[in-house]
Amino acid sequence: MRCKIFTQNAQWQQLNHEWYQHDVKPPYEFSFTKTQEGLLFCARRSAPALIHPQGTPGNFQEELWRYDAAEFFITTPNGDRYLEFNLSPNGAWWACVFQGPRQVAPQFSSWRPVVETNAQCSDSAWQAQALISAASLQEAGIDVENCHLAACAILNSPDQLFLTSALPCTTQPDFHRPDLWEKAEPVREGI
């Protein structure tokens, strides 16, 4: 599934199958919007979520993937690096730049992008959004007009389901597969 990056008004996209193509109900929804301020990533689901116990809204937190998390992976234009971004249903976040699958780019080992989050989480649904600043994306070499992108999610913790927009793959769940991510489709209003 080719992810769309909207330049005006976000439109929700859905993932309704997990890694092994089994149905996921209710579906996971996400959107990407390019703004003057940066890239706005939104995610939601009409189901409860298990949140990292140390994850606090708006703050950096490692290992969000051990619990329910919305994620995306985005490459630099030449594909030599990629950014992984994780967003907890409560607005905690984590980000890292890699120079190859699971290889942290040394020059970004302590890098922290400027991120603003907002979230609403209840016993029956959640919705979270993160705005990654344009300056942070530029610093990492990310151009949302020319990138490959995969939307992902880890749901139903502790019995985790892995969802991705990447091309189908028969191996064990592994989101760090830049070779499977499709070119993002920038969508301008009126087109």
Short mmCIF file of C-alpha atoms in Angstrom, two decimals:
data_model
loop_
_atom_site.label_atom_id
_atom_site.label_comp_id
_atom_site.label_asym_id
_atom_site.label_seq_id
_atom_site.Cartn_x
_atom_site.Cartn_y
_atom_site.Cartn_z
CA MET A 1 0.00 0.00 0.00
CA ARG A 2 1.48 3.31 -1.03
CA CYS A 3 1.27 5.84 1.83
CA LYS A 4 0.00 9.27 0.91
CA ILE A 5 1.38 12.52 2.33
CA PHE A 6 -1.20 15.26 2.06
CA THR A 7 -0.14 18.88 1.73
CA GLN A 8 -3.39 20.47 2.88
CA ASN A 9 -6.02 18.42 4.67
CA ALA A 10 -5.21 15.03 6.12
CA GLN A 11 -7.20 12.03 5.03
CA TRP A 12 -7.25 8.85 7.05
CA GLN A 13 -5.67 5.74 5.57
CA GLN A 14 -6.30 2.26 7.01
CA LEU A 15 -4.42 -0.87 7.84
CA ASN A 16 -6.86 -3.71 8.45
CA HIS A 17 -4.58 -6.75 8.13
CA GLU A 18 -1.69 -7.78 10.33
CA TRP A 19 1.71 -9.10 9.18
CA TYR A 20 0.35 -12.52 8.21
CA GLN A 21 -2.67 -10.99 6.44
CA HIS A 22 -5.25 -11.86 9.12
CA ASP A 23 -8.04 -9.32 9.57
CA VAL A 24 -7.65 -6.71 12.29
CA LYS A 25 -10.89 -5.34 13.68
CA PRO A 26 -11.31 -2.54 14.35
CA PRO A 27 -8.75 -1.29 11.82
CA TYR A 28 -5.81 0.96 12.61
CA GLU A 29 -5.98 4.38 10.94
CA PHE A 30 -3.23 6.89 10.21
CA SER A 31 -2.53 10.04 8.23
CA PHE A 32 0.47 12.09 7.14
CA THR A 33 0.25 15.81 6.42
CA LYS A 34 3.09 18.06 5.30
CA THR A 35 2.74 21.50 6.90
CA GLN A 36 4.98 24.56 7.04
CA GLU A 37 5.96 23.46 10.53
CA GLY A 38 6.90 19.91 9.54
CA LEU A 39 5.34 16.48 9.15
CA LEU A 40 2.14 15.77 11.08
CA PHE A 41 1.60 12.08 11.81
CA CYS A 42 -1.79 11.05 13.24
CA ALA A 43 -2.95 7.63 14.35
CA ARG A 44 -6.12 6.25 15.92
CA ARG A 45 -8.02 3.11 16.76
CA SER A 46 -11.39 2.38 18.32
CA ALA A 47 -9.98 -0.11 20.82
CA PRO A 48 -8.14 0.03 24.14
CA ALA A 49 -4.34 0.28 24.17
CA LEU A 50 -1.60 -0.94 26.49
CA ILE A 51 0.73 2.01 27.13
CA HIS A 52 4.37 1.93 28.19
CA PRO A 53 4.27 2.43 31.99
CA GLN A 54 7.06 5.05 31.92
CA GLY A 55 5.79 6.79 28.77
CA THR A 56 4.55 10.27 29.59
CA PRO A 57 2.64 12.46 27.12
CA GLY A 58 4.92 14.62 24.99
CA ASN A 59 8.16 13.05 26.20
CA PHE A 60 10.85 10.86 24.63
CA GLN A 61 10.63 7.23 25.77
CA GLU A 62 12.65 4.25 24.61
CA GLU A 63 11.12 0.83 23.90
CA LEU A 64 7.60 2.04 23.11
CA TRP A 65 7.40 -0.92 20.71
CA ARG A 66 7.11 -3.29 23.67
CA TYR A 67 3.56 -1.93 24.09
CA ASP A 68 0.96 -0.59 21.67
CA ALA A 69 2.51 1.97 19.34
CA ALA A 70 1.90 3.75 16.06
CA GLU A 71 5.05 3.87 13.92
CA PHE A 72 6.42 5.00 10.62
CA PHE A 73 9.68 4.61 8.71
CA ILE A 74 10.81 7.21 6.16
CA THR A 75 13.95 7.27 3.99
CA THR A 76 16.27 10.00 2.81
CA PRO A 77 15.94 10.72 -0.94
CA ASN A 78 18.95 8.57 -1.83
CA GLY A 79 17.98 5.83 0.64
CA ASP A 80 21.25 5.91 2.59
CA ARG A 81 19.46 6.59 5.91
CA TYR A 82 16.02 6.27 7.39
CA LEU A 83 14.11 7.64 10.33
CA GLU A 84 11.99 5.43 12.58
CA PHE A 85 9.35 7.22 14.61
CA ASN A 86 7.20 5.61 17.35
CA LEU A 87 4.16 7.25 18.93
CA SER A 88 2.38 5.90 21.99
CA PRO A 89 -1.41 6.24 22.18
CA ASN A 90 -0.84 8.64 25.11
CA GLY A 91 1.55 10.92 23.16
CA ALA A 92 4.93 9.63 24.38
CA TRP A 93 7.35 9.28 21.45
CA TRP A 94 10.69 7.88 20.31
CA ALA A 95 12.78 8.48 17.17
CA CYS A 96 16.06 7.23 15.74
CA VAL A 97 18.02 7.61 12.49
CA PHE A 98 19.53 4.45 11.00
CA GLN A 99 22.19 4.05 8.29
CA GLY A 100 21.04 0.53 7.45
CA PRO A 101 18.61 -2.01 8.86
CA ARG A 102 18.89 -1.71 12.66
CA GLN A 103 22.23 0.15 12.38
CA VAL A 104 22.00 3.46 14.24
CA ALA A 105 23.70 6.24 12.27
CA PRO A 106 26.60 7.25 14.60
CA GLN A 107 26.23 10.96 13.89
CA PHE A 108 22.61 10.71 15.11
CA SER A 109 23.18 8.50 18.18
CA SER A 110 22.09 11.25 20.60
CA TRP A 111 19.89 13.19 18.17
CA ARG A 112 16.46 14.27 19.40
CA PRO A 113 14.11 15.87 16.90
CA VAL A 114 11.80 18.68 17.92
CA VAL A 115 8.44 16.96 18.38
CA GLU A 116 5.08 18.16 19.66
CA THR A 117 2.41 15.60 20.51
CA ASN A 118 -1.23 15.57 21.46
CA ALA A 119 -3.29 12.53 22.44
CA GLN A 120 -6.62 11.36 23.75
CA CYS A 121 -6.81 7.89 25.20
CA SER A 122 -9.77 6.16 26.85
CA ASP A 123 -10.77 2.62 27.78
CA SER A 124 -12.36 2.14 24.34
CA ALA A 125 -10.36 4.26 21.85
CA TRP A 126 -7.29 6.38 21.31
CA GLN A 127 -6.03 9.05 18.97
CA ALA A 128 -2.54 10.53 18.96
CA GLN A 129 -0.65 12.95 16.77
CA ALA A 130 2.94 14.09 16.51
CA LEU A 131 4.37 17.05 14.63
CA ILE A 132 8.03 16.46 13.73
CA SER A 133 9.61 19.83 12.96
CA ALA A 134 10.71 20.67 9.43
CA ALA A 135 14.14 21.63 10.81
CA SER A 136 14.55 18.20 12.44
CA LEU A 137 13.57 16.40 9.25
CA GLN A 138 15.99 18.54 7.25
CA GLU A 139 18.74 17.81 9.78
CA ALA A 140 18.15 14.07 9.24
CA GLY A 141 18.12 14.55 5.44
CA ILE A 142 14.43 13.65 5.07
CA ASP A 143 12.47 15.19 2.19
CA VAL A 144 8.79 14.23 2.45
CA GLU A 145 8.34 15.12 -1.22
CA ASN A 146 10.92 12.48 -2.22
CA CYS A 147 11.02 9.49 0.10
CA HIS A 148 9.94 5.93 0.69
CA LEU A 149 7.56 5.48 3.58
CA ALA A 150 5.94 2.72 5.61
CA ALA A 151 3.20 3.20 8.18
CA CYS A 152 3.26 0.55 10.90
CA ALA A 153 1.65 -0.30 14.22
CA ILE A 154 2.00 -2.71 17.08
CA LEU A 155 -1.39 -3.45 18.62
CA ASN A 156 -3.13 -5.71 21.14
CA SER A 157 -0.19 -5.95 23.55
CA PRO A 158 0.83 -8.19 25.19
CA ASP A 159 -0.41 -10.51 22.38
CA GLN A 160 1.10 -8.22 19.78
CA LEU A 161 -0.14 -7.82 16.25
CA PHE A 162 2.22 -6.23 13.72
CA LEU A 163 0.74 -4.10 10.94
CA THR A 164 2.55 -2.45 8.05
CA SER A 165 1.79 -0.72 4.79
CA ALA A 166 4.97 -2.22 3.33
CA LEU A 167 4.87 -4.79 0.58
CA PRO A 168 3.95 -8.30 1.74
CA CYS A 169 6.73 -10.36 3.20
CA THR A 170 6.61 -13.95 4.48
CA THR A 171 9.36 -13.67 7.08
CA GLN A 172 8.87 -12.99 10.77
CA PRO A 173 7.63 -9.44 11.53
CA ASP A 174 10.41 -6.97 10.80
CA PHE A 175 9.58 -3.35 10.03
CA HIS A 176 13.25 -2.53 9.27
CA ARG A 177 12.99 -3.53 5.62
CA PRO A 178 13.62 -0.41 3.48
CA ASP A 179 13.60 -2.64 0.39
CA LEU A 180 9.85 -3.22 0.99
CA TRP A 181 8.78 0.41 1.54
CA GLU A 182 7.05 2.11 -1.35
CA LYS A 183 7.65 5.61 -2.66
CA ALA A 184 5.39 8.02 -0.78
CA GLU A 185 2.73 9.73 -2.82
CA PRO A 186 2.54 13.50 -2.16
CA VAL A 187 -1.08 14.64 -2.62
CA ARG A 188 -1.88 18.28 -3.19
CA GLU A 189 -5.37 19.59 -2.60
CA GLY A 190 -7.45 19.69 -5.74
CA ILE A 191 -5.52 16.85 -7.38
#
